[in-house]
Short mmCIF file of C-alpha atoms and ligand atoms in Angstrom, two decimals:
data_model
loop_
_atom_site.label_atom_id
_atom_site.label_comp_id
_atom_site.label_asym_id
_atom_site.label_seq_id
_atom_site.Cartn_x
_atom_site.Cartn_y
_atom_site.Cartn_z
CA MET A 1 -31.78 -2.61 20.95
CA ILE A 2 -27.87 -4.39 19.75
CA THR A 3 -26.92 -2.95 15.95
CA ILE A 4 -24.68 -4.81 13.51
CA ASN A 5 -21.51 -2.73 11.64
CA GLU A 6 -23.49 -2.46 8.61
CA HIS A 7 -20.61 -2.28 6.57
CA TYR A 8 -20.74 -6.55 6.77
CA LEU A 9 -24.06 -6.19 4.84
CA LYS A 10 -21.75 -4.51 1.84
CA LEU A 11 -19.55 -8.02 1.28
CA GLN A 12 -19.58 -9.62 -1.46
CA ALA A 13 -20.18 -13.00 -1.20
CA SER A 14 -17.38 -14.76 -2.42
CA TYR A 15 -18.50 -18.43 -3.86
CA LEU A 16 -15.05 -18.85 -5.61
CA PHE A 17 -14.40 -22.26 -3.92
CA SER A 18 -17.39 -22.95 -3.27
CA ASP A 19 -18.47 -22.66 -7.05
CA ILE A 20 -15.64 -24.14 -8.17
CA ALA A 21 -16.48 -27.06 -5.91
CA LYS A 22 -19.09 -27.92 -6.45
CA ARG A 23 -18.22 -27.54 -10.72
CA VAL A 24 -16.04 -30.99 -9.40
CA ALA A 25 -18.13 -32.16 -7.32
CA ALA A 26 -20.73 -32.45 -10.13
CA PHE A 27 -18.28 -33.28 -12.87
CA GLN A 28 -17.01 -36.57 -11.01
CA GLU A 29 -20.47 -37.86 -9.69
CA SER A 30 -21.00 -37.60 -13.46
CA ASN A 31 -17.81 -38.84 -14.61
CA PRO A 32 -16.94 -41.69 -11.18
CA SER A 33 -13.07 -43.26 -12.05
CA LYS A 34 -11.79 -39.60 -13.61
CA GLU A 35 -9.23 -39.05 -11.25
CA ILE A 36 -9.04 -35.75 -10.78
CA ILE A 37 -5.91 -33.20 -10.32
CA LYS A 38 -6.52 -30.09 -8.36
CA LEU A 39 -4.41 -27.26 -9.12
CA GLY A 40 -6.30 -24.51 -7.92
CA ILE A 41 -5.39 -24.51 -3.91
CA GLY A 42 -3.05 -22.22 -2.80
CA ASP A 43 -2.38 -24.83 0.11
CA VAL A 44 0.88 -26.18 0.07
CA THR A 45 1.12 -30.23 0.14
CA LYS A 46 4.97 -31.05 1.20
CA GLY A 47 4.73 -31.77 5.65
CA LEU A 48 6.99 -29.73 7.51
CA THR A 49 10.88 -30.11 7.50
CA PRO A 50 12.80 -32.54 10.02
CA ALA A 51 14.22 -29.83 11.45
CA SER A 52 11.40 -28.22 11.64
CA ILE A 53 9.66 -31.46 13.46
CA LYS A 54 12.69 -31.99 16.17
CA ALA A 55 12.67 -28.55 17.03
CA PHE A 56 8.61 -28.81 16.95
CA HIS A 57 9.44 -32.47 19.88
CA SER A 58 11.94 -31.23 22.08
CA ALA A 59 10.31 -27.49 22.89
CA ILE A 60 7.00 -29.91 23.03
CA ASP A 61 9.20 -31.79 25.57
CA GLU A 62 9.80 -28.79 27.50
CA MET A 63 6.12 -28.09 28.10
CA ALA A 64 6.01 -31.23 29.22
CA ASP A 65 8.32 -30.57 32.74
CA ASP A 66 7.52 -27.96 34.86
CA ALA A 67 11.34 -26.84 34.79
CA THR A 68 10.95 -25.72 31.26
CA PHE A 69 7.08 -25.41 30.82
CA ARG A 70 6.63 -21.49 29.42
CA GLY A 71 3.37 -20.07 29.69
CA TYR A 72 2.31 -17.16 27.85
CA GLY A 73 4.85 -15.30 25.77
CA PRO A 74 5.89 -12.00 24.58
CA GLU A 75 2.52 -10.54 22.32
CA GLN A 76 5.19 -9.36 20.20
CA GLY A 77 7.13 -13.35 19.54
CA TYR A 78 10.64 -14.19 21.36
CA GLU A 79 13.28 -12.51 21.73
CA PHE A 80 14.85 -16.01 19.57
CA LEU A 81 13.12 -15.91 17.21
CA ARG A 82 13.18 -12.00 15.83
CA GLN A 83 16.48 -11.80 16.14
CA THR A 84 16.43 -15.23 13.71
CA ILE A 85 14.32 -13.09 11.24
CA ALA A 86 15.86 -10.12 11.75
CA GLY A 87 19.88 -11.48 10.85
CA ASN A 88 18.80 -13.43 8.55
CA ASP A 89 15.82 -12.15 6.43
CA PHE A 90 17.03 -8.55 6.22
CA GLN A 91 20.65 -7.72 7.96
CA SER A 92 22.35 -10.15 4.93
CA ARG A 93 20.72 -8.63 2.22
CA GLY A 94 21.59 -4.55 3.14
CA ALA A 95 18.39 -4.15 4.90
CA ASP A 96 18.73 -2.60 8.38
CA ILE A 97 16.01 -4.03 10.24
CA SER A 98 16.12 -4.62 14.33
CA ALA A 99 14.33 -7.48 16.76
CA ASP A 100 12.69 -5.22 18.12
CA GLU A 101 10.72 -4.02 15.10
CA ILE A 102 9.79 -7.84 14.15
CA PHE A 103 6.57 -8.49 15.25
CA VAL A 104 5.50 -12.56 14.99
CA SER A 105 2.11 -13.47 14.54
CA ASP A 106 0.05 -16.08 13.34
CA GLY A 107 -0.63 -15.88 9.93
CA ALA A 108 -0.28 -12.79 7.11
CA LYS A 109 -3.19 -12.72 6.07
CA CYS A 110 -4.81 -11.66 9.97
CA ASP A 111 -1.76 -9.00 9.84
CA THR A 112 -2.52 -7.45 6.33
CA GLY A 113 -6.34 -8.12 7.31
CA ASN A 114 -5.55 -5.97 10.74
CA PHE A 115 -3.54 -3.61 9.82
CA GLN A 116 -5.72 -0.48 8.66
CA GLU A 117 -7.49 -0.60 12.03
CA LEU A 118 -4.42 2.03 12.66
CA PHE A 119 -6.08 4.29 10.23
CA THR A 120 -8.99 6.65 10.56
CA GLN A 121 -12.21 5.63 8.24
CA THR A 122 -11.59 8.38 5.85
CA THR A 123 -8.27 6.86 5.09
CA ILE A 124 -8.04 6.24 0.98
CA ILE A 125 -7.36 2.78 -0.30
CA GLY A 126 -5.40 1.77 -3.00
CA LEU A 127 -5.21 -1.88 -4.32
CA PRO A 128 -4.27 -3.80 -7.13
CA ASP A 129 -6.75 -5.87 -9.06
CA PRO A 130 -6.93 -8.80 -9.08
CA VAL A 131 -5.94 -9.01 -5.87
CA TYR A 132 -5.93 -11.18 -2.39
CA PRO A 133 -9.44 -10.29 -0.89
CA VAL A 134 -8.09 -10.23 2.33
CA TYR A 135 -6.69 -6.60 1.74
CA LEU A 136 -10.55 -5.16 0.12
CA ASP A 137 -12.77 -7.36 1.91
CA THR A 138 -11.17 -6.08 5.92
CA ASN A 139 -11.33 -2.22 4.54
CA VAL A 140 -15.31 -3.03 3.47
CA MET A 141 -15.94 -4.07 6.33
CA ALA A 142 -14.23 -0.82 8.30
CA GLY A 143 -16.39 0.60 6.71
CA ARG A 144 -14.10 2.13 3.30
CA SER A 145 -16.20 1.53 0.06
CA GLU A 146 -19.85 2.97 -0.47
CA SER A 147 -21.68 0.14 -1.67
CA PHE A 148 -20.61 -2.25 -4.79
CA VAL A 149 -21.22 -0.57 -8.33
CA ASP A 150 -20.95 -2.97 -11.88
CA GLY A 151 -17.77 -5.68 -9.92
CA ARG A 152 -16.41 -2.97 -7.34
CA TYR A 153 -16.73 -0.87 -4.53
CA GLN A 154 -16.81 2.65 -5.33
CA GLY A 155 -14.66 4.82 -2.94
CA ILE A 156 -11.79 2.22 -3.32
CA VAL A 157 -9.02 2.69 -5.62
CA TYR A 158 -8.72 -0.08 -8.32
CA LEU A 159 -5.04 -0.34 -9.58
CA GLU A 160 -4.91 -2.58 -12.47
CA ALA A 161 -2.62 -4.89 -13.16
CA THR A 162 -3.48 -5.49 -16.81
CA LYS A 163 -1.08 -7.18 -19.42
CA GLU A 164 -0.71 -3.49 -21.09
CA ASN A 165 1.14 -3.32 -17.63
CA GLY A 166 2.77 -6.72 -17.04
CA PHE A 167 0.93 -7.05 -14.87
CA VAL A 168 2.51 -4.61 -11.80
CA PRO A 169 0.03 -1.82 -11.06
CA SER A 170 1.46 1.67 -11.81
CA LEU A 171 1.41 4.92 -9.95
CA PRO A 172 -2.63 6.18 -9.01
CA GLN A 173 -3.14 8.87 -10.94
CA GLU A 174 -5.75 10.23 -8.08
CA LYS A 175 -4.35 9.74 -5.07
CA VAL A 176 -4.59 7.43 -2.27
CA ASP A 177 -4.02 7.15 1.18
CA LEU A 178 -3.11 3.46 2.30
CA ILE A 179 -1.51 1.04 -0.86
CA TYR A 180 -1.74 -2.17 -0.72
CA LEU A 181 1.26 -3.91 -2.92
CA CYS A 182 2.12 -7.36 -3.17
CA PHE A 183 5.42 -9.46 -5.55
CA PRO A 184 5.44 -11.82 -6.29
CA ASN A 185 2.05 -11.60 -6.50
CA ASN A 186 -0.61 -13.96 -5.82
CA PRO A 187 -2.83 -14.71 -8.24
CA THR A 188 -0.30 -13.65 -10.76
CA GLY A 189 3.09 -14.51 -10.25
CA SER A 190 4.31 -11.07 -11.58
CA THR A 191 7.54 -9.83 -9.66
CA ILE A 192 8.83 -6.16 -9.34
CA SER A 193 12.04 -4.22 -9.44
CA LYS A 194 14.08 -3.09 -7.41
CA SER A 195 13.74 0.80 -9.69
CA GLU A 196 9.32 0.52 -10.30
CA LEU A 197 9.08 -0.88 -6.21
CA LYS A 198 11.27 3.17 -5.94
CA THR A 199 8.46 4.39 -8.31
CA TRP A 200 5.57 3.38 -4.99
CA VAL A 201 8.52 4.83 -1.82
CA ASP A 202 9.31 7.94 -3.94
CA TYR A 203 5.36 8.54 -4.25
CA ALA A 204 4.48 7.12 -0.38
CA ARG A 205 7.01 9.95 1.05
CA GLU A 206 6.13 12.81 -1.34
CA HIS A 207 1.77 12.10 -0.60
CA LYS A 208 2.04 11.64 2.73
CA ALA A 209 0.39 7.34 2.32
CA LEU A 210 2.00 4.66 3.90
CA ILE A 211 2.41 0.95 1.92
CA LEU A 212 1.58 -2.32 3.40
CA PHE A 213 4.19 -4.72 1.47
CA ASP A 214 3.22 -7.93 1.37
CA ALA A 215 6.67 -9.90 0.80
CA ALA A 216 4.44 -13.76 1.85
CA TYR A 217 6.12 -15.45 -1.77
CA GLU A 218 9.66 -14.12 -1.03
CA ALA A 219 11.40 -17.01 -0.88
CA PHE A 220 9.98 -18.29 -4.40
CA ILE A 221 12.18 -15.57 -6.00
CA THR A 222 15.01 -16.87 -7.64
CA ASP A 223 16.41 -13.94 -9.85
CA ASP A 224 19.10 -12.33 -7.37
CA SER A 225 17.99 -9.23 -9.41
CA LEU A 226 14.61 -8.34 -7.52
CA PRO A 227 13.88 -7.12 -4.34
CA LYS A 228 12.87 -9.31 -1.67
CA SER A 229 11.56 -7.19 0.60
CA ILE A 230 10.96 -3.48 -0.02
CA TYR A 231 13.22 -1.93 3.41
CA GLU A 232 15.97 -2.35 0.25
CA VAL A 233 15.04 -0.13 -1.29
CA GLU A 234 15.80 3.32 0.06
CA GLY A 235 13.82 5.78 1.93
CA ALA A 236 10.57 2.34 2.31
CA LYS A 237 11.05 2.17 6.31
CA GLU A 238 10.00 5.78 6.41
CA VAL A 239 6.37 4.96 4.65
CA ALA A 240 5.74 1.16 4.50
CA ILE A 241 5.41 -2.33 6.45
CA GLU A 242 6.54 -5.41 5.15
CA PHE A 243 4.39 -9.04 5.50
CA ARG A 244 5.94 -11.97 5.71
CA SER A 245 5.04 -15.64 6.27
CA PHE A 246 6.33 -18.72 7.17
CA SER A 247 3.07 -20.67 5.52
CA LYS A 248 4.56 -20.90 1.51
CA SER A 249 8.27 -20.28 2.49
CA ALA A 250 8.16 -23.40 5.38
CA GLY A 251 4.67 -25.28 4.46
CA PHE A 252 3.26 -23.55 7.71
CA THR A 253 -0.05 -23.30 6.59
CA GLY A 254 -1.45 -25.56 9.36
CA THR A 255 1.36 -24.76 11.54
CA ARG A 256 0.75 -20.67 11.38
CA CYS A 257 3.56 -18.78 11.38
CA ALA A 258 4.64 -15.16 9.72
CA TYR A 259 5.80 -11.84 11.29
CA THR A 260 5.15 -8.28 10.46
CA VAL A 261 8.10 -5.44 10.27
CA VAL A 262 7.70 -2.55 11.70
CA PRO A 263 10.20 0.00 11.91
CA LYS A 264 10.47 2.46 13.82
CA GLU A 265 11.07 5.52 11.66
CA CYS A 266 7.46 4.81 9.75
CA THR A 267 5.03 6.99 10.14
CA ALA A 268 0.98 8.69 10.20
CA TYR A 269 -0.44 12.08 10.78
CA ASP A 270 -2.67 12.65 13.28
CA SER A 271 -5.98 14.72 12.24
CA HIS A 272 -3.63 17.66 13.64
CA GLY A 273 -1.29 16.56 10.95
CA ASN A 274 1.34 15.81 13.76
CA LYS A 275 3.84 12.07 12.81
CA GLN A 276 2.20 9.63 14.61
CA LEU A 277 5.08 6.69 14.81
CA LEU A 278 3.65 3.54 14.19
CA HIS A 279 5.08 0.79 16.01
CA GLY A 280 4.43 2.09 19.62
CA LEU A 281 0.30 1.79 18.40
CA TRP A 282 1.16 -1.47 16.19
CA ASN A 283 2.66 -2.82 19.13
CA ARG A 284 -0.13 -1.55 21.16
CA ARG A 285 -2.95 -3.04 19.20
CA GLN A 286 -1.29 -6.97 18.91
CA SER A 287 -0.23 -6.72 23.58
CA THR A 288 -3.82 -5.88 23.81
CA LYS A 289 -5.63 -8.00 21.04
CA PHE A 290 -3.04 -11.19 20.65
CA ASN A 291 -1.41 -13.37 22.92
CA GLY A 292 1.28 -15.07 20.63
CA VAL A 293 2.34 -17.64 18.61
CA SER A 294 2.74 -20.50 20.69
CA TYR A 295 6.52 -21.94 22.28
CA PRO A 296 6.60 -25.08 19.76
CA VAL A 297 5.28 -23.17 16.31
CA GLN A 298 7.67 -19.86 16.97
CA ARG A 299 10.85 -23.06 17.83
CA ALA A 300 9.90 -24.74 14.87
CA ALA A 301 10.40 -21.11 12.44
CA GLU A 302 13.80 -20.65 14.57
CA ALA A 303 14.23 -23.96 13.03
CA VAL A 304 13.83 -23.28 9.50
CA TYR A 305 16.66 -20.68 9.64
CA SER A 306 19.44 -23.24 11.35
CA GLN A 307 21.74 -25.13 8.41
CA ALA A 308 19.56 -27.57 7.87
CA GLY A 309 16.22 -26.40 7.95
CA LYS A 310 18.11 -23.51 5.51
CA VAL A 311 19.32 -26.61 3.56
CA GLN A 312 15.68 -28.29 3.69
CA CYS A 313 13.39 -25.42 2.98
CA LYS A 314 15.58 -24.51 -0.17
CA GLU A 315 14.47 -28.58 -0.69
CA LEU A 316 11.03 -27.45 -0.42
CA ILE A 317 10.47 -24.75 -2.84
CA ASP A 318 12.97 -26.12 -5.68
CA SER A 319 10.13 -29.25 -5.91
CA TYR A 320 6.89 -25.95 -6.24
CA MET A 321 9.30 -24.49 -8.87
CA ASN A 322 10.26 -27.67 -10.46
CA ASN A 323 6.56 -27.84 -11.32
CA ALA A 324 6.74 -24.61 -11.91
CA ARG A 325 8.67 -24.83 -14.96
CA VAL A 326 6.71 -28.43 -15.44
CA ILE A 327 3.95 -25.93 -15.90
CA CYS A 328 5.58 -22.94 -17.92
CA GLN A 329 7.32 -25.71 -20.10
CA THR A 330 3.85 -26.49 -21.52
CA MET A 331 1.92 -23.03 -21.54
CA ASP A 332 5.34 -22.17 -23.93
CA ASN A 333 4.20 -25.82 -25.35
CA LEU A 334 0.85 -25.00 -25.98
CA GLY A 335 1.59 -21.25 -27.60
CA TYR A 336 -0.74 -20.14 -23.99
CA LYS A 337 0.69 -17.00 -23.18
CA TYR A 338 1.09 -16.60 -19.40
CA VAL A 339 3.23 -14.37 -16.28
CA GLY A 340 4.65 -15.86 -13.23
CA GLY A 341 6.26 -19.42 -12.21
CA LYS A 342 9.58 -18.77 -12.43
CA ASN A 343 9.82 -16.33 -9.56
CA SER A 344 6.91 -18.09 -8.16
CA PRO A 345 4.38 -20.84 -7.55
CA TYR A 346 1.03 -18.62 -9.90
CA ILE A 347 0.46 -19.28 -13.14
CA TRP A 348 -1.24 -16.44 -14.67
CA ILE A 349 -2.04 -17.72 -17.68
CA ASP A 350 -4.02 -15.89 -20.28
CA GLY A 351 -7.14 -18.84 -21.71
CA ARG A 352 -8.44 -16.72 -24.15
CA MET A 353 -12.17 -17.02 -23.46
CA ASP A 354 -14.40 -15.79 -19.80
CA SER A 355 -12.02 -17.47 -17.67
CA TRP A 356 -15.25 -19.57 -15.55
CA GLN A 357 -15.38 -21.20 -19.56
CA PHE A 358 -11.52 -22.31 -19.55
CA PHE A 359 -12.29 -24.10 -16.17
CA ASP A 360 -15.06 -25.39 -17.65
CA VAL A 361 -13.11 -27.16 -20.28
CA LEU A 362 -10.00 -27.61 -19.01
CA LEU A 363 -12.13 -29.36 -15.52
CA LYS A 364 -14.33 -31.25 -18.58
CA GLU A 365 -11.51 -32.00 -21.23
CA THR A 366 -8.89 -33.02 -18.46
CA GLY A 367 -9.97 -33.28 -15.43
CA VAL A 368 -7.37 -30.11 -14.03
CA VAL A 369 -9.02 -27.74 -11.30
CA CYS A 370 -7.39 -24.18 -11.41
CA THR A 371 -9.02 -20.86 -10.45
CA PRO A 372 -10.35 -18.69 -12.51
CA GLY A 373 -8.79 -15.12 -12.15
CA ALA A 374 -12.60 -13.25 -12.04
CA GLY A 375 -12.16 -14.60 -8.40
CA PHE A 376 -9.29 -12.31 -7.49
CA GLY A 377 -11.33 -8.76 -9.44
CA LYS A 378 -11.97 -7.64 -12.22
CA CYS A 379 -9.11 -7.52 -14.57
CA GLY A 380 -8.90 -11.28 -13.76
CA ASN A 381 -11.50 -12.69 -16.08
CA GLY A 382 -10.35 -13.94 -18.93
CA TYR A 383 -7.40 -15.77 -17.10
CA ILE A 384 -6.82 -19.19 -15.19
CA ARG A 385 -4.49 -19.21 -12.18
CA LEU A 386 -2.18 -22.42 -11.54
CA SER A 387 -0.94 -23.53 -8.30
CA ALA A 388 2.65 -25.67 -8.16
CA PHE A 389 1.92 -26.71 -5.30
CA ASN A 390 1.05 -30.60 -5.46
CA SER A 391 3.20 -33.25 -5.99
CA LEU A 392 5.75 -33.59 -9.53
CA GLU A 393 3.69 -36.47 -10.45
CA ASN A 394 1.09 -34.94 -10.01
CA VAL A 395 1.38 -31.88 -12.17
CA THR A 396 2.97 -34.01 -14.60
CA GLU A 397 0.23 -36.06 -14.87
CA ALA A 398 -2.29 -32.85 -15.05
CA MET A 399 0.75 -31.70 -17.52
CA THR A 400 0.11 -35.12 -20.27
CA ARG A 401 -3.41 -34.65 -19.93
CA LEU A 402 -3.39 -30.41 -21.03
CA THR A 403 -1.63 -31.46 -24.00
CA GLY A 404 -4.11 -34.20 -25.37
CA LYS A 405 -6.55 -32.27 -25.29
CA LEU A 406 -5.56 -28.15 -25.85
CA SER A 407 -5.04 -26.95 -29.69
CA PRO A 408 -1.54 -25.68 -30.02
CA SER A 409 -1.41 -22.02 -31.57
N1 LIG B 5 -0.62 -13.19 1.48
C1 LIG B 5 -0.86 -13.54 0.98
C2 LIG B 5 -0.10 -13.17 -0.96
C3 LIG B 5 -1.49 -14.90 0.34
O1 LIG B 5 -1.75 -15.77 -1.10
C4 LIG B 5 -1.63 -15.86 2.10
C5 LIG B 5 -2.39 -17.21 1.31
O2 LIG B 5 -2.34 -17.73 0.38
C6 LIG B 5 -1.19 -15.25 2.70
C7 LIG B 5 -0.53 -13.94 2.83
C8 LIG B 5 -2.05 -15.28 4.09
O3 LIG B 5 -0.85 -16.33 4.54
P1 LIG B 5 -0.23 -17.05 6.52
O4 LIG B 5 -0.69 -18.12 5.36
O5 LIG B 5 0.42 -16.67 6.66
O6 LIG B 5 -1.76 -16.29 6.88
#
């Protein structure tokens, strides 16, 4: 008899985006002439840069010619991209990461979801609330949680990010083995200082834990004092894995390219308490289950680091961050408290009421769609997330509507 992995049955259906879609559809039906502006989605809206497109086209031409055609590539990524990443994203900032510690992939979603496979089922998971849901659901699927009670899975240690701690979780009181951190954060847009990040690295070293550090939004950091990589913190290479993505920094959400850094000295323990290197395990996992990112996509990603690519990506990011400034300015004028928007494309706003209630107010009064914070965890209730991924025209129009309808306090 074929039996299922019953841990899948514990998963809570995510109604967040379907609920949003239903409410928006109902509103549109009763207000057919009202133009809806979506500031809820975490997807980019601007096209790829000319530098990436040029590289894409010429790589496709290479693929069309027998003399330059490439079949299966290295599962870990082509050397040209791994070298470029190591030099530009790490060595240039004093982080000693080499090309063979970079594993190119088709997304930070897959990598953050898959990495937990390397660890035993009894691993105790510590993850933020609110959270990017992939970290949680993949551990539930793997059987590392018990049942879902009162909005939370038992057996998971939730690291609360609240206004009291500036949306940067404090160290856990109980022991955790695998810690997920994401900065700049989705959904709150909060950032972490180097000294705060060091407390996590020190915790991991002391407790033989491992940090999975999701830096998918590092390109949005404008404050130079903030760490872009966890490897800027001394001692992190032994206890941290880092995830990066070209999705938001270079418009690759539909193109798919990301990478994971597994330093050669990073370790976990076997059942005898002996240290085991994670680099070899991840390499084995990827070469068994993954066949690499396509050659044209890797050339397009390499072009992100060319002189023209850097300028063009900065323009992309600056345009989204300008939208974020417009949103923050409006919230300041209206007297709403928020975090994010300064080093992140997300603005996490205290709605002063239940997050779905605030969602409905915004939709009905202004035709603006946000994401209710409750969809990201218990601590998200009372908040909404606005995203800067849209045109300046739409963001400006949305903020004008909000200004006309929400009363300042
Ligand atoms: N990590 C975080 C925190 C995200 O918000 C997202 C996408 O929204 C991802 C990872 C996924 O990145 P990718 O498009 O590379 O799979």
